[in-house]
Coordinates of C-alpha atoms in Angstrom, one line a residue:
M1 CA 16.2 6.8 -3.6
E2 CA 12.8 8.2 -4.6
F3 CA 9.9 8.8 -2.2
S4 CA 6.2 8.4 -2.2
L5 CA 3.2 8.7 0.1
F6 CA 0.9 5.8 0.9
A7 CA -2.4 7.0 2.4
H8 CA -6.1 6.3 2.9
M9 CA -9.0 7.8 4.7
E10 CA -9.3 6.1 8.1
R11 CA -12.3 6.6 10.4
L12 CA -11.9 5.5 14.0
T13 CA -15.1 6.8 15.6
P14 CA -18.7 7.4 14.3
D15 CA -18.4 11.2 15.0
Q16 CA -15.8 11.8 12.2
P17 CA -17.5 13.1 9.1
H18 CA -16.4 11.4 5.9
D19 CA -16.2 14.7 4.0
V20 CA -13.7 16.1 6.6
L21 CA -11.6 12.9 6.3
H22 CA -11.6 13.3 2.6
N23 CA -10.5 16.9 2.7
E24 CA -7.7 15.8 5.1
F25 CA -6.6 13.0 2.8
I26 CA -6.5 15.5 -0.2
S27 CA -4.4 17.9 1.9
L28 CA -1.8 15.2 2.7
C29 CA -1.6 14.2 -1.0
K30 CA -1.1 17.9 -2.0
M31 CA 1.7 18.1 0.5
A32 CA 3.4 15.1 -1.1
D33 CA 3.0 16.7 -4.6
E34 CA 4.2 20.1 -3.6
G35 CA 7.1 18.6 -1.6
G36 CA 8.5 16.7 -4.5
M37 CA 7.5 13.1 -3.8
R38 CA 7.4 10.9 -6.9
A39 CA 4.0 9.2 -6.3
V40 CA 1.0 8.8 -4.0
W41 CA -0.5 5.4 -3.4
T42 CA -3.9 4.5 -2.2
G43 CA -5.5 1.0 -2.0
E44 CA -8.7 -0.9 -2.2
H45 CA -10.8 -2.1 0.7
H46 CA -14.5 -2.8 1.3
G47 CA -16.8 -2.3 4.2
M48 CA -14.1 -1.2 6.6
E49 CA -14.0 2.2 8.1
F50 CA -10.5 1.3 9.3
T51 CA -9.3 1.7 5.7
I52 CA -11.8 3.6 3.5
A53 CA -10.9 2.9 -0.1
P54 CA -13.6 1.2 -2.2
N55 CA -12.2 2.2 -5.6
P56 CA -8.6 3.5 -5.8
L57 CA -8.9 4.5 -9.5
L58 CA -11.9 6.8 -8.7
T59 CA -9.8 8.3 -5.9
L60 CA -6.8 8.8 -8.2
V61 CA -8.8 10.5 -10.9
D62 CA -10.1 12.9 -8.2
L63 CA -6.5 13.5 -7.0
A64 CA -5.4 14.4 -10.5
H65 CA -7.5 17.6 -10.1
H66 CA -5.8 18.5 -6.9
T67 CA -2.2 17.8 -7.8
K68 CA 0.2 18.7 -10.6
N69 CA 3.2 16.4 -11.0
I70 CA 2.9 13.4 -8.7
Q71 CA 2.3 9.9 -10.1
L72 CA -1.0 8.3 -9.0
G73 CA -0.7 4.7 -7.9
T74 CA -3.1 2.0 -6.7
G75 CA -1.5 0.6 -3.6
T76 CA -3.1 -1.9 -4.2
V77 CA -6.1 -3.1 -6.2
I78 CA -7.2 -6.6 -5.0
A79 CA -6.9 -8.6 -8.2
P80 CA -9.5 -11.3 -7.5
F81 CA -12.2 -8.7 -7.1
W82 CA -11.7 -7.5 -10.7
H83 CA -12.2 -9.3 -14.0
P84 CA -9.1 -8.6 -16.1
I85 CA -11.0 -6.9 -18.9
K86 CA -12.7 -4.6 -16.4
L87 CA -9.4 -3.8 -14.6
A88 CA -7.5 -3.2 -17.9
G89 CA -10.3 -0.9 -19.3
E90 CA -10.8 1.1 -16.1
T91 CA -7.1 1.5 -15.5
A92 CA -6.6 2.7 -19.1
A93 CA -9.5 5.1 -18.7
A94 CA -8.0 6.5 -15.5
D95 CA -4.7 6.9 -17.3
V96 CA -6.3 8.9 -20.1
M97 CA -8.2 11.1 -17.5
T98 CA -5.1 11.8 -15.5
G99 CA -2.8 12.7 -18.4
G100 CA -0.8 9.4 -18.2
R101 CA 0.0 9.5 -14.4
I102 CA -1.5 6.1 -13.3
E103 CA 0.6 3.3 -11.9
L104 CA -1.0 0.0 -11.1
G105 CA -0.2 -1.8 -7.9
I106 CA -1.8 -5.2 -7.6
A107 CA -2.1 -7.7 -4.7
R108 CA -4.2 -10.8 -3.8
G109 CA -5.7 -9.1 -0.7
A110 CA -5.1 -9.8 2.9
Y111 CA -8.4 -9.6 4.9
S112 CA -10.7 -12.7 5.1
Y113 CA -13.4 -10.2 6.2
E114 CA -13.4 -8.8 2.6
Y115 CA -13.2 -12.3 1.0
E116 CA -16.3 -13.4 2.8
R117 CA -18.3 -10.4 1.5
M118 CA -16.9 -10.0 -2.0
M119 CA -16.2 -13.6 -3.0
P120 CA -17.6 -16.0 -0.5
G121 CA -15.6 -19.3 -0.3
M122 CA -12.4 -17.9 -1.8
D123 CA -9.3 -18.3 0.4
A124 CA -5.9 -16.7 0.2
W125 CA -4.5 -19.4 -2.1
E126 CA -7.2 -19.0 -4.7
A127 CA -6.9 -15.3 -4.5
G128 CA -3.2 -15.6 -5.3
Q129 CA -3.8 -17.9 -8.2
R130 CA -6.4 -15.5 -9.6
M131 CA -3.9 -12.7 -9.3
R132 CA -1.2 -14.7 -11.1
E133 CA -3.6 -15.5 -14.0
S134 CA -5.1 -12.1 -14.4
T135 CA -2.1 -9.7 -14.0
P136 CA -0.1 -10.8 -17.1
L137 CA -3.3 -10.4 -19.2
L138 CA -3.4 -6.6 -18.6
Q139 CA -0.6 -5.6 -20.9
K140 CA -1.9 -8.0 -23.5
L141 CA -5.4 -6.4 -23.3
W142 CA -3.8 -2.9 -23.6
A143 CA -1.9 -4.1 -26.7
G144 CA -5.1 -5.4 -28.1
D145 CA -6.8 -8.5 -29.5
C146 CA -6.1 -10.7 -26.5
A147 CA -8.0 -14.0 -26.1
H148 CA -7.7 -16.2 -23.1
D149 CA -8.8 -19.6 -21.8
G150 CA -7.7 -20.2 -18.3
E151 CA -8.6 -21.7 -15.0
F152 CA -10.6 -18.7 -13.7
Y153 CA -11.1 -16.4 -16.7
S154 CA -12.0 -17.2 -20.3
F155 CA -12.9 -14.7 -23.0
P156 CA -12.7 -14.3 -26.8
S157 CA -10.4 -11.8 -28.5
T158 CA -10.7 -8.5 -26.6
T159 CA -9.0 -5.1 -26.7
S160 CA -9.0 -2.6 -23.8
A161 CA -11.3 0.3 -24.6
P162 CA -9.9 2.9 -24.2
K163 CA -6.2 2.2 -24.5
P164 CA -4.0 3.8 -21.9
L165 CA -2.2 7.0 -22.6
Q166 CA 1.2 5.7 -21.5
E167 CA 3.0 3.7 -24.1
N168 CA 2.8 0.0 -23.2
G169 CA 0.4 0.9 -20.4
P170 CA 0.9 2.1 -16.8
P171 CA 3.8 0.5 -14.9
I172 CA 2.6 -2.5 -12.9
W173 CA 3.8 -3.1 -9.3
L174 CA 3.2 -6.5 -7.6
A175 CA 2.9 -6.8 -3.8
A176 CA 5.4 -9.6 -3.0
R177 CA 6.5 -11.4 0.2
D178 CA 7.4 -15.0 -0.3
P179 CA 10.1 -16.1 -2.8
N180 CA 7.6 -17.4 -5.3
S181 CA 5.8 -14.0 -5.5
H182 CA 9.1 -12.3 -6.1
E183 CA 10.0 -14.7 -8.9
F184 CA 6.6 -14.4 -10.5
G185 CA 6.8 -10.6 -10.5
V186 CA 10.4 -10.4 -11.8
Q187 CA 9.7 -13.1 -14.5
H188 CA 7.0 -10.9 -15.9
G189 CA 8.9 -7.7 -15.6
F190 CA 6.6 -6.2 -12.9
N191 CA 8.0 -3.8 -10.3
I192 CA 8.0 -5.2 -6.8
Q193 CA 6.5 -3.6 -3.7
V194 CA 7.3 -5.1 -0.2
T195 CA 6.0 -4.3 3.2
P196 CA 8.2 -5.4 6.2
M197 CA 6.2 -5.5 9.4
W198 CA 7.4 -7.7 12.2
Q199 CA 11.2 -8.3 12.4
G200 CA 12.9 -4.9 12.0
M201 CA 15.9 -4.6 9.7
A202 CA 16.2 -8.4 9.4
E203 CA 13.0 -8.6 7.4
V204 CA 14.0 -5.6 5.2
E205 CA 17.2 -7.5 4.3
T206 CA 15.3 -10.8 3.8
L207 CA 12.9 -9.3 1.4
M208 CA 15.7 -7.8 -0.7
Q209 CA 17.5 -11.1 -0.7
R210 CA 14.4 -12.7 -2.2
F211 CA 14.2 -10.0 -4.8
N212 CA 17.9 -10.4 -5.7
A213 CA 17.5 -14.1 -6.0
A214 CA 14.6 -13.7 -8.4
C215 CA 16.6 -11.3 -10.5
E216 CA 19.5 -13.8 -10.6
T217 CA 17.1 -16.6 -11.7
H218 CA 15.8 -14.4 -14.5
S219 CA 19.1 -12.9 -15.6
G220 CA 18.8 -9.6 -17.4
K221 CA 15.6 -8.6 -15.6
R222 CA 15.8 -6.2 -12.7
P223 CA 12.6 -4.1 -12.3
K224 CA 12.2 -1.5 -9.5
I225 CA 11.6 -2.4 -5.9
M226 CA 9.8 -0.2 -3.4
L227 CA 9.7 -0.5 0.3
L228 CA 6.5 0.5 2.0
Q229 CA 6.7 1.2 5.8
H230 CA 4.8 3.0 8.5
T231 CA 6.8 6.2 9.2
F232 CA 6.9 8.9 11.7
V233 CA 9.3 11.8 12.0
G234 CA 9.1 13.3 15.5
A235 CA 10.1 16.7 16.8
D236 CA 11.9 15.1 19.7
E237 CA 12.1 11.9 21.7
A238 CA 8.8 12.6 23.6
D239 CA 7.0 13.0 20.3
V240 CA 8.4 9.8 19.0
A241 CA 7.5 7.9 22.2
Q242 CA 3.9 9.1 21.8
A243 CA 3.9 7.9 18.2
A244 CA 5.1 4.5 19.3
Q245 CA 2.0 4.3 21.6
E246 CA -0.2 5.3 18.8
F247 CA 1.2 2.8 16.4
S248 CA 0.9 0.1 19.0
R249 CA -2.9 0.8 19.1
F250 CA -3.1 1.0 15.3
Y251 CA -1.4 -2.4 14.9
S252 CA -3.6 -4.0 17.6
Y253 CA -6.6 -3.0 15.5
F254 CA -4.9 -4.1 12.3
G255 CA -4.4 -7.5 13.9
A256 CA -8.0 -7.7 15.0
W257 CA -9.3 -6.9 11.5
F258 CA -6.9 -9.5 10.1
Q259 CA -8.0 -12.2 12.5
N260 CA -11.7 -11.5 11.6
K261 CA -13.1 -12.7 14.9
R262 CA -14.4 -9.5 16.5
P263 CA -17.9 -8.1 15.9
V264 CA -18.2 -5.3 13.4
K265 CA -21.1 -2.8 13.4
Q266 CA -21.6 0.1 11.0
G267 CA -18.2 -0.6 9.5
L268 CA -16.4 -0.2 12.8
I269 CA -14.8 -3.1 14.7
D270 CA -15.8 -3.6 18.4
P271 CA -13.4 -1.3 20.3
L272 CA -10.4 -2.8 22.0
S273 CA -9.9 -2.0 25.6
D274 CA -6.7 -0.5 26.9
E275 CA -6.1 -3.8 28.7
E276 CA -6.4 -5.8 25.5
I277 CA -3.9 -3.5 23.7
A278 CA -1.5 -3.7 26.6
A279 CA -1.7 -7.5 26.6
N280 CA -0.7 -7.7 22.9
T281 CA 3.0 -8.5 23.3
L282 CA 3.6 -8.5 19.6
M283 CA 2.5 -4.9 19.2
T284 CA 4.2 -3.2 22.1
P285 CA 5.6 0.3 21.6
D286 CA 9.1 -1.0 21.9
N287 CA 8.4 -3.4 19.0
M288 CA 7.0 -0.5 17.0
R289 CA 10.3 1.4 17.5
R290 CA 12.2 -1.7 16.3
D291 CA 10.0 -2.6 13.3
L292 CA 8.8 0.7 11.8
N293 CA 10.7 3.7 10.5
M294 CA 10.2 6.1 13.3
G295 CA 12.4 8.6 15.2
T296 CA 13.9 12.0 14.8
A297 CA 14.8 13.2 11.3
A298 CA 18.4 12.1 11.8
E299 CA 17.3 8.6 12.9
V300 CA 14.9 8.2 9.9
I301 CA 17.5 9.4 7.5
D302 CA 20.0 6.8 8.9
R303 CA 17.5 4.0 8.4
I304 CA 16.6 5.0 4.9
K305 CA 20.3 5.3 4.0
R306 CA 20.6 1.6 5.0
Y307 CA 17.6 0.8 2.8
E308 CA 19.3 2.6 -0.1
D309 CA 22.5 0.7 0.5
L310 CA 20.6 -2.5 0.2
G311 CA 19.3 -1.5 -3.3
Y312 CA 15.8 -0.3 -2.7
D313 CA 14.7 2.2 -5.4
E314 CA 11.8 3.8 -3.6
F315 CA 10.7 4.4 0.0
S316 CA 7.0 4.9 0.5
F317 CA 5.9 6.8 3.7
W318 CA 2.8 4.9 5.0
I319 CA 1.0 7.5 6.9
D320 CA -2.1 5.6 8.2
S321 CA -1.7 5.4 11.9
G322 CA -4.8 6.4 13.9
M323 CA -3.1 9.6 14.7
S324 CA -4.8 13.0 14.4
F325 CA -4.6 14.8 11.1
E326 CA -2.4 17.4 12.7
R327 CA 0.2 14.9 13.9
K328 CA 0.2 13.2 10.5
R329 CA 0.7 16.6 8.8
E330 CA 3.5 17.6 11.1
S331 CA 5.3 14.3 10.6
L332 CA 5.0 14.5 6.8
A333 CA 6.2 18.1 6.8
R334 CA 9.4 17.1 8.7
F335 CA 9.9 14.2 6.3
I336 CA 9.7 16.5 3.3
N337 CA 11.7 19.3 4.8
D338 CA 14.3 17.5 6.9
V339 CA 14.6 14.0 5.6
M340 CA 14.2 14.1 1.8
P341 CA 16.9 16.8 1.2
A342 CA 19.5 14.3 2.6
F343 CA 19.0 12.2 -0.5
K344 CA 19.2 14.9 -3.2

């Protein structure tokens, strides 16, 4: 089992300076690097202070100057927002600038809030189809002299300039949930990234079953599979109970952004009241304890051991949570010092 960190800047109130949030983000990524994690992942989002990440490749090039060994991954770029020639070229340039440390995670996107602003009229189905058309083109563009005539993209023979430093280009990871996505990713030899959210261990097992089924369909192909999950390693039970409350609040806001019905001003969604959060029965603290990887170090180790037994290759510690920087830092330190050594 290998380990990685999944992180963004997140701004909850107008009084938080962006430069301070950026410095805190860098600090967490440096902890991951110095602590022996394999990779750090950061995604792409637009116009949302909840998840500040307008260009992950820019962020990763910056991180290369603050870290030494860790791989630098997009977790994830939103494929329909990029022309494949642009994505191939900018990814290759970032790979050259970082000394060959880039990994490219790709998804169709999840927020209709962003679709409305970036590509009005596009829905999730079209976004997925655009991703399926563009992603296989990247390696062909890196190889050179790729021409394409498709449903969404058409261009004459083109070669990525520059070409990536890594032979055959950066590893590609595909965010997958339904069986068709797993099959598409495995068929093309892409690594798979899954994010269980709502059904505890049952969903973790179901996602692995879908991956295994895709590997059986395409015999001889078994790329890597990474599990991304919100994680908290508490000092004691009281600490974990507080985190469950904080995750309940975070996921209530996550759901509000996803539903895209609430007013947004200056990039901040209209605040949820304590009563609204308490009334959200899907996001209760008890459900957070069931669905996320949170507990004392021993409890977190036990859960990851179960993931390892299922066949997951990498566990990614999703640290976005609405918690204070200090609580994030303490949890990550316990993960590095108390959890990771159990897997060496």
